[in-house]
Short mmCIF file of C-alpha atoms and ligand atoms in Angstrom, two decimals:
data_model
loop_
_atom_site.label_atom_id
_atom_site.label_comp_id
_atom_site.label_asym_id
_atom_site.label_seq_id
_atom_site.Cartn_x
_atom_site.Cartn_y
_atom_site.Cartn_z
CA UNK D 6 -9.93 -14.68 16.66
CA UNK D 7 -10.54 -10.70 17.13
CA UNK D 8 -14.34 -9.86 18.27
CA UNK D 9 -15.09 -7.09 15.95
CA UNK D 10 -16.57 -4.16 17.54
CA UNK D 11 -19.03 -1.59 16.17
CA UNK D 12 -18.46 1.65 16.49
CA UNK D 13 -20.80 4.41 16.35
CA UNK D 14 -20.16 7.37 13.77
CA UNK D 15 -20.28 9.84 17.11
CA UNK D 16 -17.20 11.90 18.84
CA UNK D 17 -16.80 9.08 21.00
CA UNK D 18 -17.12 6.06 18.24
CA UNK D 19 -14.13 8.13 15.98
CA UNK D 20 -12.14 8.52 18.97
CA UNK D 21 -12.18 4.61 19.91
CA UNK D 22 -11.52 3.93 15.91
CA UNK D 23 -8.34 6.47 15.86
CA UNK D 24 -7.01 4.76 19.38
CA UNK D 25 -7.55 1.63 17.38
CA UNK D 26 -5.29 2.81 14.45
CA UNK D 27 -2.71 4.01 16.38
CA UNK D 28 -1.97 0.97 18.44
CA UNK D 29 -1.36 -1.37 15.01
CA UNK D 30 -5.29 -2.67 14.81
CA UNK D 31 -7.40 -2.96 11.63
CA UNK D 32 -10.66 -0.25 11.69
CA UNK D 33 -12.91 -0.37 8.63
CA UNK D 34 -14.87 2.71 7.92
CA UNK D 35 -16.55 4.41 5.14
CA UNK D 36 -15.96 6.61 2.34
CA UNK D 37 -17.76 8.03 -0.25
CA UNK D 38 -16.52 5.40 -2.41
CA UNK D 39 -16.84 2.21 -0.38
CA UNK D 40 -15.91 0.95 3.25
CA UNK D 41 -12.21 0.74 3.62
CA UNK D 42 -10.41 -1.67 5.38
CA UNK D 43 -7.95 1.62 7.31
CA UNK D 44 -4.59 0.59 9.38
CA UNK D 45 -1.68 3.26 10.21
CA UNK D 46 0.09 3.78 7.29
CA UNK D 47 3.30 4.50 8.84
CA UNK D 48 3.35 1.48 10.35
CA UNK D 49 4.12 -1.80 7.78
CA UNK D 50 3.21 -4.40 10.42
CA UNK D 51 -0.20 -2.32 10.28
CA UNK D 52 -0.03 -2.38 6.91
CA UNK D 53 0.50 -6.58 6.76
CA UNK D 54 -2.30 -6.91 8.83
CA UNK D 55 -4.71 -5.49 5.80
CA UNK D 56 -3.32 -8.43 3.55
CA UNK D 57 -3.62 -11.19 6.32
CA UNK D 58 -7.30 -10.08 6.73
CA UNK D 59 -8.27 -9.74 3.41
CA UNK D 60 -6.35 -13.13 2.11
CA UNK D 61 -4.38 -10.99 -0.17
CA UNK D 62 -2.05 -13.16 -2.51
CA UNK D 63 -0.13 -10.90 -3.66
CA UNK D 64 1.18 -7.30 -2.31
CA UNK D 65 0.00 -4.16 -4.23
CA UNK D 66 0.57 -0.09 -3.30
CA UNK D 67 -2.04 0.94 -0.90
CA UNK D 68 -3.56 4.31 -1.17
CA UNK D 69 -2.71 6.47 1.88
CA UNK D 70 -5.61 8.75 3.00
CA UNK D 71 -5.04 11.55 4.77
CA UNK D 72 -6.64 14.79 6.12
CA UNK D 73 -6.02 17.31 3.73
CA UNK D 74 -3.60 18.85 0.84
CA UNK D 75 -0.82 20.31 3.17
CA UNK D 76 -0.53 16.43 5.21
CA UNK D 77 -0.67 15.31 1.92
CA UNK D 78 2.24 17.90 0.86
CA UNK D 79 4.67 15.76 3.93
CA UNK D 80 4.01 12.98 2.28
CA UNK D 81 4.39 13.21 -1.80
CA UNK D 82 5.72 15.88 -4.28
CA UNK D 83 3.07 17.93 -5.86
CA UNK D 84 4.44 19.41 -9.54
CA UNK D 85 2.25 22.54 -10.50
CA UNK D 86 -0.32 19.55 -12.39
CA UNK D 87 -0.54 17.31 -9.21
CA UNK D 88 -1.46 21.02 -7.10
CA UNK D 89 -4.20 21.93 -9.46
CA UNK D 90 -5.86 18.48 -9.69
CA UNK D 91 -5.61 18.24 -5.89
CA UNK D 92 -6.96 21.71 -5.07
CA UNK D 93 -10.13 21.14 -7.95
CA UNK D 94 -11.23 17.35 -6.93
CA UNK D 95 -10.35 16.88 -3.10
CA UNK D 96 -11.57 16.07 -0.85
CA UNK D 97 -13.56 13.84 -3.30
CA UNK D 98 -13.09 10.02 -5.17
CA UNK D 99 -9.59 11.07 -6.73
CA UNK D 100 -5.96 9.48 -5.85
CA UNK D 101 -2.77 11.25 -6.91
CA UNK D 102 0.19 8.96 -7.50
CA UNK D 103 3.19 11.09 -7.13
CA UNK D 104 6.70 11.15 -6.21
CA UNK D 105 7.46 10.42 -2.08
CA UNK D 106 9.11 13.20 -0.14
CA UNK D 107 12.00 13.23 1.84
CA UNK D 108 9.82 13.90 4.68
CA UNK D 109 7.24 10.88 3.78
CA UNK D 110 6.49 8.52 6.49
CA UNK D 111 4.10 6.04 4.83
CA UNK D 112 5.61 2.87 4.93
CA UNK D 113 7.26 0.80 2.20
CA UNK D 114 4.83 -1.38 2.50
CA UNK D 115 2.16 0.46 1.57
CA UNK D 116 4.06 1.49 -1.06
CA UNK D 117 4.59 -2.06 -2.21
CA UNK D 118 8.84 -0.79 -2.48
CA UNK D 119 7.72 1.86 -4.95
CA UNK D 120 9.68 5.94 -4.55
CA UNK D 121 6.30 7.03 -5.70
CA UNK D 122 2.86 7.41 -2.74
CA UNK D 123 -0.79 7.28 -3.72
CA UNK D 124 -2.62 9.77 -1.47
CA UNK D 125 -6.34 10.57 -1.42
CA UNK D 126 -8.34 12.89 0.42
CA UNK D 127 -11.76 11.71 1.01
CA UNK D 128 -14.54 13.80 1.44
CA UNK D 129 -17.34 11.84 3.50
CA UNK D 130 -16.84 13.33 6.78
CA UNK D 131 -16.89 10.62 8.87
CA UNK D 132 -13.80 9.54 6.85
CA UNK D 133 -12.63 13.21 7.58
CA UNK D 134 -13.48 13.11 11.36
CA UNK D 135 -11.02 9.79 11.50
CA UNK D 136 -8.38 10.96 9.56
CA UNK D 137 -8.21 14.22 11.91
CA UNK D 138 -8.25 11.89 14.95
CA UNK D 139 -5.80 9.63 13.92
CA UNK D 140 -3.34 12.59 12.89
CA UNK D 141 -1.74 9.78 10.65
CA UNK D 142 -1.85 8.74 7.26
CA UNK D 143 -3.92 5.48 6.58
CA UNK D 144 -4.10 2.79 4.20
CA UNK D 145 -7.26 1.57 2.56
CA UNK D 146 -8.10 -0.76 0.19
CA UNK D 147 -11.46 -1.69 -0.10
CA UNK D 148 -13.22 -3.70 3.28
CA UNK D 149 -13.71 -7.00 1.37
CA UNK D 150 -12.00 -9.99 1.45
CA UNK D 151 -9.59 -10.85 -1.84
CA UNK D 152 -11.90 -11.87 -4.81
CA UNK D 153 -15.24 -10.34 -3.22
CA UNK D 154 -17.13 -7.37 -4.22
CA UNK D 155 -16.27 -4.01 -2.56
CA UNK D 156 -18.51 -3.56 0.16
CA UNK D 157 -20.94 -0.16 0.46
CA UNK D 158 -22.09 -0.64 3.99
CA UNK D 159 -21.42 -2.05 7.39
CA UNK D 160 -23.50 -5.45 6.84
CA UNK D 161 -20.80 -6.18 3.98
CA UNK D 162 -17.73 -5.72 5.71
CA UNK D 163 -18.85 -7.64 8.99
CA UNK D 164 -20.15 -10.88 6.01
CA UNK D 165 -16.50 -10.40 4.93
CA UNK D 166 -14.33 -9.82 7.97
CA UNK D 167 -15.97 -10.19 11.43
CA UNK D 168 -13.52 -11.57 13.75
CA UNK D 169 -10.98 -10.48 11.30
CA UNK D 170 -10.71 -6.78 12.23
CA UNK D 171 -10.95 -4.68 15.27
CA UNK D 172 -13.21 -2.97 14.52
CA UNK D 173 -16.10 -1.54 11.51
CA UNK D 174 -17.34 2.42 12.04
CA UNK D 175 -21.13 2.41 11.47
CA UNK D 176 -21.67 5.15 9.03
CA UNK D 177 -24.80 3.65 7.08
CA UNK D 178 -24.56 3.70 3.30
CA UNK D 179 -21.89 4.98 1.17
CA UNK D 180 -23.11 6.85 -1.97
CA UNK D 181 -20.64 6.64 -4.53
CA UNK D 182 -20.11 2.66 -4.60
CA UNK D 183 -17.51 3.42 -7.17
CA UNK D 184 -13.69 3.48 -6.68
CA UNK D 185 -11.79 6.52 -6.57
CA UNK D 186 -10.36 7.45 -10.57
CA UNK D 187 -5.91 7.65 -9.87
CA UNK D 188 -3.98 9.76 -11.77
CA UNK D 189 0.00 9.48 -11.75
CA UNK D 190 1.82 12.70 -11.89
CA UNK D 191 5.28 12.17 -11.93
CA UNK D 192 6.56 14.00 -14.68
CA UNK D 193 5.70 14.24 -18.11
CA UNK D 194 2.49 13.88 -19.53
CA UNK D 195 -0.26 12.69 -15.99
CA UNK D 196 -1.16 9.13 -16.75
CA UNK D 197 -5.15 7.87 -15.89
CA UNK D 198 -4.21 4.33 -13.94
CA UNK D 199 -7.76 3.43 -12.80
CA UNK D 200 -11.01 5.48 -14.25
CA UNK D 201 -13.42 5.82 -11.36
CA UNK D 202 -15.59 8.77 -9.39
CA UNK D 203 -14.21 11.56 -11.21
CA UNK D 204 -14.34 11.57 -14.81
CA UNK D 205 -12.22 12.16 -16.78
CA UNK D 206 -13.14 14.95 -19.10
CA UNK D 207 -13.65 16.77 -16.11
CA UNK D 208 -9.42 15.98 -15.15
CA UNK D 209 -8.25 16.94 -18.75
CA UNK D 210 -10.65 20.42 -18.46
CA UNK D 211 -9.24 21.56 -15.85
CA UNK D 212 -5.50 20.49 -16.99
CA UNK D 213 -6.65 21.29 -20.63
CA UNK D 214 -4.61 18.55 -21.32
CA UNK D 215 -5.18 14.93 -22.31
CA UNK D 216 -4.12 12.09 -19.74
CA UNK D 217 -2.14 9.06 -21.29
CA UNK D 218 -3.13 5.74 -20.91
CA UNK D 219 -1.99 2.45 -20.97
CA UNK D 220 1.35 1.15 -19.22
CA UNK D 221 5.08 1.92 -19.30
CA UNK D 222 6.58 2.61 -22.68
CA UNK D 223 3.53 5.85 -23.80
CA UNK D 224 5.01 8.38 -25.77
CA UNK D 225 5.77 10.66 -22.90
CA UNK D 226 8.33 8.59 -20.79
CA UNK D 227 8.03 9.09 -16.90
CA UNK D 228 10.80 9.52 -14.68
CA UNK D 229 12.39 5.98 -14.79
CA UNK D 230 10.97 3.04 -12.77
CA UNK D 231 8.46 5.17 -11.42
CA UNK D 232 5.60 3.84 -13.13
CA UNK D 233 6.57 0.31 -12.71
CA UNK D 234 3.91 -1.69 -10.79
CA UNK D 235 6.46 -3.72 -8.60
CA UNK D 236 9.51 -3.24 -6.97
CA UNK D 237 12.62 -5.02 -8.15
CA UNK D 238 16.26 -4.99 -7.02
CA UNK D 239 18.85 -5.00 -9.23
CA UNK D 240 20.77 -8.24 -7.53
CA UNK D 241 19.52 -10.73 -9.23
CA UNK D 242 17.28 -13.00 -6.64
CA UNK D 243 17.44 -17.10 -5.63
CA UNK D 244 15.09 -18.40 -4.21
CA UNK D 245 14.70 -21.24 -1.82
CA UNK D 246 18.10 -20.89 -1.07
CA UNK D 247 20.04 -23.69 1.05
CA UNK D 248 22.91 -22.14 1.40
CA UNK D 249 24.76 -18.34 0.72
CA UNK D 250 27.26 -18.55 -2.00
CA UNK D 251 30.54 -16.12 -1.90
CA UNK D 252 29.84 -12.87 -2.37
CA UNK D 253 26.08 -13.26 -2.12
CA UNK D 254 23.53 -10.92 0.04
CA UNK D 255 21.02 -13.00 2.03
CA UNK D 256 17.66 -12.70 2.84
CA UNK D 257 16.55 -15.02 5.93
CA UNK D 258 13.47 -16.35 7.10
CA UNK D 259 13.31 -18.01 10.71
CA UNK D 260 15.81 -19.17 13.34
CA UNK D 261 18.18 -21.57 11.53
CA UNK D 262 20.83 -19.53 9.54
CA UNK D 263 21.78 -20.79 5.99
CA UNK D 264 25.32 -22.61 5.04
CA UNK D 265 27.96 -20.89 4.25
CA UNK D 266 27.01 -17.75 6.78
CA UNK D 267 30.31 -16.11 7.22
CA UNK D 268 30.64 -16.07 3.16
CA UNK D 269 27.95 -13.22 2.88
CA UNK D 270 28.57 -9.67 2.06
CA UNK D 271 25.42 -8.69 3.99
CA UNK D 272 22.09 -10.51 5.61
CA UNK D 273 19.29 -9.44 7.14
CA UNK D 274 16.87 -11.53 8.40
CA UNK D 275 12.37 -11.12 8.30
CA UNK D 276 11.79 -12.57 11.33
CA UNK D 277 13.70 -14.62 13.63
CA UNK D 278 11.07 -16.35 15.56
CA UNK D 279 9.72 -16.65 11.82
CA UNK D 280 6.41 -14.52 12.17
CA UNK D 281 5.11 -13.73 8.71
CA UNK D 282 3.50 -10.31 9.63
CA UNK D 283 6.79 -8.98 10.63
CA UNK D 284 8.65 -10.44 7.84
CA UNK D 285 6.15 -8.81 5.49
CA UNK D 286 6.73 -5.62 7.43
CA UNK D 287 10.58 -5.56 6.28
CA UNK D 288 10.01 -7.33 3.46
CA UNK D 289 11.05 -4.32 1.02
CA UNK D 290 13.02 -2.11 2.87
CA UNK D 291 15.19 -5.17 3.54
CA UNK D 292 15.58 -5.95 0.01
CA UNK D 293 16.34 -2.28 -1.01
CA UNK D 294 19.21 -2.70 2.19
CA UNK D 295 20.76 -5.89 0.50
CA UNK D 296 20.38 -4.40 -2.88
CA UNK D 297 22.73 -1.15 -1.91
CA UNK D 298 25.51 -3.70 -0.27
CA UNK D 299 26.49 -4.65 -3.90
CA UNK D 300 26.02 -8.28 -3.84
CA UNK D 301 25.32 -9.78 -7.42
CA UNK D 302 22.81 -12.07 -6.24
CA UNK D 303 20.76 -12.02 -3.22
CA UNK D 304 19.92 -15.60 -1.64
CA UNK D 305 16.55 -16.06 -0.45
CA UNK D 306 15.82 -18.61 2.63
CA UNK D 307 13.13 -20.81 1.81
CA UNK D 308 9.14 -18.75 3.35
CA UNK D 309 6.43 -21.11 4.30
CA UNK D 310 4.00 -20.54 1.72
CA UNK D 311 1.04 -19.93 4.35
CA UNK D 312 -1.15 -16.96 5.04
CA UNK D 313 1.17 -14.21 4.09
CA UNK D 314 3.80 -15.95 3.27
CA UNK D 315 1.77 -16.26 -0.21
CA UNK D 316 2.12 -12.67 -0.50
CA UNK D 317 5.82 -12.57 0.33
CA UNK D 318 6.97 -15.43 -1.97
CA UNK D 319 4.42 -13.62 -4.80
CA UNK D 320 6.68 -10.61 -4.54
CA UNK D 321 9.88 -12.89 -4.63
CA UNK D 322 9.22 -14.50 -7.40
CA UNK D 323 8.34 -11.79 -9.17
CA UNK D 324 11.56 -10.12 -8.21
CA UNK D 325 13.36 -13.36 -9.36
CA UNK D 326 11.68 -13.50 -12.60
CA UNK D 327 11.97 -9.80 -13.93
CA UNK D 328 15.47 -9.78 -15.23
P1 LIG Y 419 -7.39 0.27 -3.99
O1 LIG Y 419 -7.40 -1.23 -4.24
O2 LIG Y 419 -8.65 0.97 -4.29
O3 LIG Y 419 -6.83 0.58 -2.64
O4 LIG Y 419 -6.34 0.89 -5.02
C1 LIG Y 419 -5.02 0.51 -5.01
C2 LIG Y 419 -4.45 0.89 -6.34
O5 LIG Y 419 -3.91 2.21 -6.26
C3 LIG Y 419 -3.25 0.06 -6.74
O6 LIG Y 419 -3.62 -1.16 -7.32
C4 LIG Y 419 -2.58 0.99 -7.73
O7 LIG Y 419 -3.17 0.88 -8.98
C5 LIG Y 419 -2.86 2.37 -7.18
N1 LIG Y 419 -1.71 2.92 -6.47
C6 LIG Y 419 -1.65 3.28 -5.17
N2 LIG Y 419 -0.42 3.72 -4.87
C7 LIG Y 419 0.32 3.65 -5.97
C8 LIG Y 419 1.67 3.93 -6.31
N3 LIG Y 419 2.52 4.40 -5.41
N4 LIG Y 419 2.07 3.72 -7.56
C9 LIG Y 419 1.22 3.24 -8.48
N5 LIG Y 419 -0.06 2.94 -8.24
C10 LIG Y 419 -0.51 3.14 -7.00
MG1 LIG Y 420 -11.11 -3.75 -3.85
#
């Protein structure tokens, strides 16, 4: 078990936090929304790290925070609606959903597989200070663990995660206690995904323009796949695979390879010494790789259904089903 430390909000407490970051760990911190539970964006074993801590089941796109509009720029596209919403509401309690850029470096992960980034600039300056430090984007979903309330101040996130995190920076209160409202603009008409600190009349003033609603399917049609929630592959996926059939891809979990081995048109395997962090770390750029070989179908070696591998074999499944 970690010993969580407590940092101060000082020069020297940010610095410590940002060193933290950088080298994998998990660093909670606060917004003006609530605490966030921050790793390195860029780096997806980072990134598993947030879901074993908070107990995630399942693997959803992070929100990527970062410093300011122009490291937001490396990261996603900004169409001439994304700009103006960006330059009104940040930094402040809005994410922007839009499409990544060649030059993105936020992991797939954090992405949960998706071509699209969520990216918010927050504006308590604490959050600021860190962000600056770090030099990095970072991931941060709320600093609770799965199923609890989203936590507003230091006491919270320690009841939640002590000894599950590096470390927690001690900025007192946050004000807002409400989660940041994301918008989607990838095309067509900007879509409200989550209402939250900025309101939305004040979004479609600005825009003059009303947001759409609602999931896929709206009457303005987004650039395809886009909007979907969850990554799928095209190959259709089998799961709990005990062997690879002709012509199959293969997805491999742990030492012992499958049957039928030299039949496969391409495998890649999570982890060999079957670690579930670093299998969770590949898990979608992996399948996206066995997707472009081709295959059909992509075989899937049977994932212990422990601590992440709850997540993992959520997304599988999921990926199995949606066809
Ligand atoms: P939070 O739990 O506050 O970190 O918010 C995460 C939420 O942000 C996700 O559940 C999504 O609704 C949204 N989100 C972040 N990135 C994306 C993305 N690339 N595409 C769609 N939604 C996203
Ligand atoms: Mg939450």
């Amino acid at each position: 078990m970690l010993r969580t430390a407590r940092l101060t909000a000082d020069e020297a407490g940010l610095a410590e936090a940002a060193t933290i970051l950088k080298r994998g760990g998990l660093v909670a911190f606060p917004t003006e929304t609530v605490y966030g539970l921050g790793a390195d964006a860029t780096n997806a074993e980072a990134v598993a790290g947030i879901y074993a801590a908070k107990d995630r089941p399942s693997f959803n796109p992070l929100i990527s925070h970062v410093e300011s509009l122009k490291a937001a720029k490396i990261q996603g596209i900004f169409d001439e609606t994304a700009r103006k919403l960006a330059e009104a509401f940040w930094p402040g309690p809005l994410t922007l959903v839009v499409p990544v850029a060649p030059t993105c470096t936020v992991s797939d992960l954090a992405r949960a597989g998706l071509d699209s980034v969520g990216l918010r600039v927050p504006a308590h300056p604490l959050a600021h200070d860190l962000l600056a430090a770090t030099g990095r984007p970072v991931a941060a979903p709320s600093a609770n663990r799965s199923g609890r309330v989203s936590p507003t101040d230091p006491d919270h996130v320690l009841s939640d995660l002590d000894g599950r995190i590096d470390a927690v920076v001690d900025g007192g209160a946050s004000d807002v206690g409400v989660e940041s409202t994301i918008v989607a603009c990838l095309g067509g008409t900007p879509r409200l995904l989550r209402p939250g600190g900025v309101p939305r009349e004040a979004i479609e003033a600005l825009i003059r323009q009303r947001l759409d609603t609602g999931s896929e399917g709206g009457k303005s049609p987004l650039a395809p796949g886009m909007l979907a929630s969850h990554y799928a592959p095209r190959a259709q996926v089998r799961l709990n695979a005990a062997e690879i059939r002709p012509g199959e891809a293969a997805l491999l979990f742990g030492p012992t390879p499958l049957q039928g081995n030299e039949q496969a048109k391409a495998q890649l395997n999570l982890s060999k010494n079957g670690d579930l962090k670093e299998a969770a770390a590949h898990l979608f750029s992996y399948l996206r790789q066995l997707d472009a070989s081709g295959a059909r179908t992509i075989a899937v070696a049977p994932i212990p259904e422990t601590g992440l591998g709850e997540a993992i074999n959520d997304r599988l499944r999921r990926a199995a089903a949606e066809r």
